[in-house]
Tab-separated table of C-alpha atoms in Angstrom:
chain	number	residue	atom	x	y	z
A	334	MET	CA	-72.995	111.472	42.213
A	335	PHE	CA	-70.942	114.279	43.665
A	336	LEU	CA	-70.593	117.206	41.275
A	337	ILE	CA	-67.145	118.692	40.810
A	338	THR	CA	-67.224	122.431	41.511
A	339	SER	CA	-67.406	124.704	38.525
A	340	HIS	CA	-63.929	126.184	38.915
A	341	LEU	CA	-62.451	122.718	38.484
A	342	LEU	CA	-64.394	122.167	35.302
A	343	LYS	CA	-63.398	125.507	33.814
A	344	THR	CA	-59.754	125.677	34.879
A	345	PRO	CA	-57.372	124.298	32.252
A	346	LEU	CA	-54.911	121.726	33.513
A	347	SER	CA	-51.385	123.087	33.259
A	348	PHE	CA	-48.088	122.262	34.845
A	349	PRO	CA	-45.080	124.483	35.425
A	350	PRO	CA	-42.045	123.335	33.447
A	351	PRO	CA	-38.704	122.945	35.180
A	352	ILE	CA	-37.090	126.383	35.102
A	353	SER	CA	-33.864	127.824	36.289
A	354	PHE	CA	-33.351	129.861	39.446
A	355	SER	CA	-33.027	133.139	37.561
A	356	SER	CA	-36.048	132.695	35.306
A	357	LYS	CA	-38.260	131.646	38.189
A	358	CYS	CA	-37.176	134.678	40.178
A	359	ARG	CA	-38.126	136.938	37.280
A	360	PHE	CA	-41.530	135.267	37.173
A	361	ALA	CA	-41.995	135.735	40.898
A	362	SER	CA	-40.986	139.384	40.685
A	363	SER	CA	-43.671	140.007	38.088
A	364	VAL	CA	-46.503	139.014	40.407
A	365	SER	CA	-49.097	141.726	40.961
A	366	PRO	CA	-47.715	144.548	43.143
A	367	SER	CA	-50.837	144.291	45.291
A	368	ARG	CA	-49.214	141.238	46.837
A	369	PRO	CA	-46.555	141.872	49.491
A	370	LEU	CA	-42.963	141.963	48.225
A	371	PHE	CA	-41.889	139.371	50.777
A	372	ALA	CA	-44.623	137.048	49.522
A	373	ARG	CA	-43.202	137.280	46.022
A	374	VAL	CA	-39.652	136.645	47.224
A	375	SER	CA	-40.798	133.729	49.367
A	376	ARG	CA	-42.497	132.063	46.430
A	377	CYS	CA	-39.338	132.375	44.385
A	378	TYR	CA	-37.220	131.011	47.228
A	379	LEU	CA	-39.330	127.934	47.860
A	380	SER	CA	-39.594	127.053	44.211
A	381	THR	CA	-35.931	127.189	43.223
A	382	ASN	CA	-35.249	123.507	43.816
A	383	THR	CA	-38.625	122.292	42.548
A	384	THR	CA	-38.825	120.381	39.298
A	385	MET	CA	-41.450	117.849	38.459
A	386	ASP	CA	-40.511	114.234	39.009
A	387	SER	CA	-42.234	113.192	35.809
A	388	ALA	CA	-42.262	109.471	36.559
A	389	ALA	CA	-43.902	109.939	39.965
A	390	ASP	CA	-46.200	112.791	38.996
A	391	ALA	CA	-47.486	111.051	35.868
A	392	SER	CA	-49.298	108.544	38.081
A	393	MET	CA	-50.938	111.235	40.212
A	394	ASP	CA	-54.727	111.339	40.024
A	395	ALA	CA	-55.861	114.123	37.665
A	396	VAL	CA	-58.081	115.860	40.231
A	397	GLN	CA	-55.378	115.784	42.900
A	398	ARG	CA	-52.771	116.984	40.410
A	399	ARG	CA	-54.924	119.940	39.424
A	400	LEU	CA	-55.384	120.921	43.066
A	401	MET	CA	-51.669	120.533	43.784
A	402	PHE	CA	-50.841	123.212	41.217
A	403	ASP	CA	-53.934	125.448	41.333
A	404	ASP	CA	-54.187	125.810	45.113
A	405	GLU	CA	-51.909	128.427	46.691
A	406	CYS	CA	-51.200	127.754	50.366
A	407	ILE	CA	-50.386	130.506	52.865
A	408	LEU	CA	-46.789	130.411	54.093
A	409	VAL	CA	-46.285	131.428	57.722
A	410	ASP	CA	-43.489	131.603	60.266
A	411	GLU	CA	-43.624	129.722	63.566
A	412	SER	CA	-45.502	132.637	65.134
A	413	ASP	CA	-48.221	132.338	62.441
A	414	ASN	CA	-47.256	135.556	60.663
A	415	ILE	CA	-47.918	135.402	56.914
A	416	VAL	CA	-44.626	135.487	55.004
A	417	GLY	CA	-45.667	134.418	51.496
A	418	HIS	CA	-47.518	131.829	49.449
A	419	ASP	CA	-46.751	128.866	47.216
A	420	SER	CA	-48.462	125.986	45.441
A	421	LYS	CA	-49.782	123.062	47.413
A	422	TYR	CA	-47.322	120.951	45.418
A	423	ASN	CA	-44.267	122.883	46.582
A	424	CYS	CA	-45.489	123.164	50.170
A	425	HIS	CA	-45.754	119.391	50.531
A	426	LEU	CA	-42.406	118.400	49.046
A	427	MET	CA	-40.156	117.075	51.815
A	428	ASP	CA	-37.163	118.705	50.097
A	429	ASN	CA	-38.779	122.121	50.634
A	430	ILE	CA	-39.890	121.247	54.145
A	431	GLU	CA	-36.422	120.079	55.211
A	432	SER	CA	-34.233	122.453	53.192
A	433	ASN	CA	-36.319	125.631	53.102
A	434	LYS	CA	-38.319	125.076	56.313
A	435	ALA	CA	-41.523	125.598	54.334
A	436	LEU	CA	-44.386	125.971	56.816
A	437	HIS	CA	-47.980	126.575	55.745
A	438	ARG	CA	-51.265	127.355	57.491
A	439	ALA	CA	-53.827	124.563	57.778
A	440	PHE	CA	-57.004	123.633	59.643
A	441	SER	CA	-58.575	120.514	61.103
A	442	VAL	CA	-62.347	120.386	61.617
A	443	PHE	CA	-63.914	118.225	64.331
A	444	LEU	CA	-67.627	118.024	63.537
A	445	PHE	CA	-69.962	116.471	66.120
A	446	ASN	CA	-73.652	115.605	65.812
A	447	ASN	CA	-76.183	116.433	68.532
A	448	LYS	CA	-75.280	113.166	70.303
A	449	PHE	CA	-71.701	114.472	70.498
A	450	GLU	CA	-70.433	111.766	68.176
A	451	LEU	CA	-67.414	112.802	66.108
A	452	LEU	CA	-67.498	112.419	62.320
A	453	LEU	CA	-64.333	110.772	60.961
A	454	GLN	CA	-63.256	110.331	57.372
A	455	GLN	CA	-60.915	107.936	55.638
A	456	ARG	CA	-58.900	109.797	53.039
A	457	SER	CA	-59.255	108.534	49.476
A	458	ALA	CA	-56.721	106.221	47.877
A	459	THR	CA	-55.838	108.938	45.349
A	460	LYS	CA	-54.749	111.527	47.933
A	461	VAL	CA	-51.135	112.522	47.373
A	462	THR	CA	-50.310	112.642	51.092
A	463	PHE	CA	-51.485	110.029	53.583
A	464	PRO	CA	-53.890	108.064	51.351
A	465	LEU	CA	-56.427	105.788	53.074
A	466	VAL	CA	-55.616	106.939	56.612
A	467	TRP	CA	-58.444	107.725	59.034
A	468	THR	CA	-58.581	111.233	60.381
A	469	ASN	CA	-60.869	113.911	61.798
A	470	THR	CA	-63.824	115.264	59.842
A	471	CYS	CA	-61.962	117.504	57.394
A	472	CYS	CA	-58.323	118.591	57.086
A	473	SER	CA	-57.100	121.128	54.545
A	474	HIS	CA	-55.667	124.616	54.011
A	475	PRO	CA	-56.923	128.162	53.796
A	476	LEU	CA	-55.798	129.466	50.425
A	477	TYR	CA	-54.048	132.675	49.398
A	478	ARG	CA	-57.259	134.500	48.528
A	479	GLU	CA	-58.961	137.487	50.124
A	480	SER	CA	-61.761	135.615	51.881
A	481	GLU	CA	-59.349	133.146	53.484
A	482	LEU	CA	-56.656	135.627	54.523
A	483	ILE	CA	-58.890	137.410	57.060
A	484	GLU	CA	-57.055	137.250	60.382
A	485	GLU	CA	-59.732	138.597	62.752
A	486	ASP	CA	-61.225	135.781	64.845
A	487	ALA	CA	-59.664	133.300	62.366
A	488	LEU	CA	-62.453	134.173	59.925
A	489	GLY	CA	-60.340	133.301	56.875
A	490	VAL	CA	-59.673	129.843	58.282
A	491	ARG	CA	-63.344	129.347	59.130
A	492	ASN	CA	-64.329	130.397	55.587
A	493	ALA	CA	-61.893	127.814	54.222
A	494	ALA	CA	-63.298	125.130	56.526
A	495	GLN	CA	-66.824	125.788	55.285
A	496	ARG	CA	-65.596	125.559	51.665
A	497	LYS	CA	-63.761	122.261	52.188
A	498	LEU	CA	-66.579	120.608	54.125
A	499	PHE	CA	-68.625	121.013	50.968
A	500	ASP	CA	-65.787	120.003	48.600
A	501	GLU	CA	-64.905	116.848	50.518
A	502	LEU	CA	-68.118	115.782	52.241
A	503	GLY	CA	-70.893	117.574	50.354
A	504	ILE	CA	-71.964	119.419	53.515
A	505	ALA	CA	-73.888	122.521	52.433
A	506	ALA	CA	-72.636	125.897	53.641
A	507	GLU	CA	-75.950	126.679	55.299
A	508	ASP	CA	-75.539	123.536	57.439
A	509	VAL	CA	-72.217	124.796	58.831
A	510	PRO	CA	-72.396	128.597	59.236
A	511	VAL	CA	-68.970	130.080	59.849
A	512	ASP	CA	-70.135	131.645	63.127
A	513	GLN	CA	-70.797	128.150	64.494
A	514	PHE	CA	-67.136	127.098	64.355
A	515	THR	CA	-65.123	127.437	67.564
A	516	SER	CA	-61.412	128.002	66.989
A	517	ILE	CA	-60.112	126.135	69.996
A	518	GLY	CA	-56.342	126.111	69.508
A	519	ARG	CA	-53.356	125.849	67.186
A	520	ILE	CA	-50.648	123.212	66.783
A	521	LEU	CA	-47.407	123.144	64.815
A	522	TYR	CA	-46.178	119.764	63.615
A	523	LYS	CA	-44.120	118.085	60.891
A	524	ALA	CA	-44.807	114.624	59.486
A	525	PRO	CA	-43.362	112.789	56.469
A	526	SER	CA	-45.852	110.862	54.321
A	527	ASP	CA	-43.356	108.988	52.143
A	528	GLY	CA	-39.956	109.729	50.667
A	529	LYS	CA	-41.240	112.607	48.535
A	530	TRP	CA	-44.226	114.127	50.344
A	531	GLY	CA	-45.004	115.328	53.836
A	532	GLU	CA	-46.704	117.921	56.014
A	533	HIS	CA	-45.321	120.898	57.922
A	534	GLU	CA	-48.308	122.810	59.169
A	535	LEU	CA	-49.488	125.414	61.595
A	536	ASP	CA	-52.878	123.859	62.121
A	537	TYR	CA	-56.025	125.597	63.436
A	538	LEU	CA	-58.290	123.194	65.349
A	539	LEU	CA	-61.994	123.926	64.825
A	540	PHE	CA	-64.948	122.395	66.703
A	541	VAL	CA	-68.513	122.533	65.431
A	542	VAL	CA	-71.699	120.780	66.600
A	543	ARG	CA	-74.244	120.375	63.805
A	544	ASN	CA	-76.479	117.661	62.428
A	545	VAL	CA	-75.587	117.625	58.736
A	546	HIS	CA	-76.353	115.756	55.545
A	547	VAL	CA	-73.157	114.144	54.253
A	548	ASN	CA	-72.517	113.262	50.601
A	549	PRO	CA	-68.802	112.353	50.346
A	550	ASN	CA	-66.779	113.210	47.270
A	551	PRO	CA	-65.013	109.960	46.231
A	552	ASP	CA	-62.059	111.955	44.884
A	553	GLU	CA	-61.406	113.043	48.479
A	554	VAL	CA	-63.023	110.553	50.843
A	555	ALA	CA	-63.049	106.742	50.875
A	556	ASP	CA	-65.306	106.228	53.901
A	557	ILE	CA	-66.888	108.002	56.873
A	558	LYS	CA	-68.125	107.044	60.318
A	559	TYR	CA	-69.407	108.664	63.508
A	560	VAL	CA	-67.747	107.556	66.742
A	561	ASN	CA	-68.203	108.202	70.435
A	562	GLN	CA	-65.215	108.393	72.771
A	563	GLU	CA	-65.093	104.667	73.504
A	564	GLN	CA	-65.330	103.781	69.816
A	565	LEU	CA	-62.487	106.182	69.026
A	566	LYS	CA	-60.340	104.614	71.740
A	567	GLU	CA	-60.957	101.216	70.155
A	568	LEU	CA	-60.030	102.610	66.744
A	569	VAL	CA	-56.774	103.953	68.207
A	570	ARG	CA	-56.078	100.560	69.813
A	571	LYS	CA	-56.532	98.807	66.480
A	572	ALA	CA	-54.245	101.305	64.736
A	573	ASP	CA	-51.587	100.782	67.419
A	574	ALA	CA	-51.862	97.013	66.940
A	575	GLY	CA	-51.808	97.280	63.166
A	576	GLU	CA	-55.083	95.400	62.873
A	577	GLY	CA	-56.421	95.286	59.334
A	578	GLY	CA	-53.834	97.807	58.149
A	579	LEU	CA	-55.765	100.577	59.891
A	580	LYS	CA	-53.819	103.858	60.143
A	581	LEU	CA	-54.529	107.279	61.623
A	582	SER	CA	-53.227	110.563	60.254
A	583	PRO	CA	-50.283	111.938	62.287
A	584	TRP	CA	-52.001	115.255	63.043
A	585	PHE	CA	-55.164	113.523	64.249
A	586	ARG	CA	-53.083	111.218	66.426
A	587	LEU	CA	-51.296	114.213	67.971
A	588	VAL	CA	-54.582	115.922	68.799
A	589	VAL	CA	-56.071	112.713	70.197
A	590	ASN	CA	-53.039	112.111	72.408
A	591	SER	CA	-52.728	115.698	73.603
A	592	PHE	CA	-56.163	117.332	73.835
A	593	LEU	CA	-59.159	115.685	72.246
A	594	TYR	CA	-60.795	113.725	75.057
A	595	LYS	CA	-60.512	116.636	77.506
A	596	TRP	CA	-61.970	119.055	74.964
A	597	TRP	CA	-64.690	116.554	74.072
A	598	ASP	CA	-65.732	116.358	77.745
A	599	HIS	CA	-65.957	120.146	77.936
A	600	LEU	CA	-67.985	120.203	74.722
A	601	GLN	CA	-70.530	117.806	76.202
A	602	LYS	CA	-70.725	119.812	79.436
A	603	GLY	CA	-71.181	123.100	77.550
A	604	THR	CA	-67.929	124.519	78.921
A	605	LEU	CA	-65.790	124.456	75.768
A	606	ASN	CA	-64.911	128.142	76.147
A	607	GLU	CA	-62.954	127.252	79.293
A	608	VAL	CA	-60.317	125.461	77.209
A	609	VAL	CA	-60.151	127.750	74.180
A	610	ASP	CA	-56.580	129.026	73.782
A	611	MET	CA	-55.751	130.862	70.574
A	612	LYS	CA	-52.694	132.592	72.029
A	613	THR	CA	-50.537	129.489	72.394
A	614	ILE	CA	-49.080	127.582	69.433
A	615	HIS	CA	-48.455	124.049	70.670
A	616	LYS	CA	-45.377	122.520	69.040
A	617	LEU	CA	-46.130	118.803	68.864
A	618	THR	CA	-44.000	115.911	67.617
């Protein structure tokens, strides 16, 4: 059985009560002065219209609910400059995405074995956004913490990717050293999940080739499979046809349609560095 990490076991479950604009601003202003002033203002700004929809949130899985409030995502502008931070909950509310243009940093890992087969996961049924869709190996967010804010060579993002590969798939850190990840590019996209939730992300795309032992966490992952290029094309065909209710995540679909097969070919030829582009932010819809 997958063991929940110790910080989840020790962190008390708490939820912010609905509070007024003025009281929330006072709370935001009291954040440690070591954090940038704009970060504190941004948190206040994004949270002003946020109150818990008790009927909807009461049915949220306990693990996912804890992560939605404990995890602090990194807010960025469209040039990927850090402008603040806010809870995962607030960052994924469509009201904040549409009204406040909330944009947060994310990453998508594409892990291949030594046969250059890509590991896919099906997100668990309890995921708040995009439950049960198939997607790339691991998709998540660097958090507002020192180790994941390091900008040089996207080290903070790579640290976060290593952390989440263990959290979601039980892949040990030593099996995926951070220096083995290639940051190949960045995309910016927006995608609604349902009427309440959605994504608006500046997403780092990371490639890594490693043979790993996988032990999926059922709170995060419903299923996994390795695919070659032809098998992925068949999966896409089935999703397009709606066969068996199969769905792909919108960000994975964008990468597949725009870049993946070309990059995959370069990976197999050993020429991946020829297509690395960390200067451009591709705005995809």
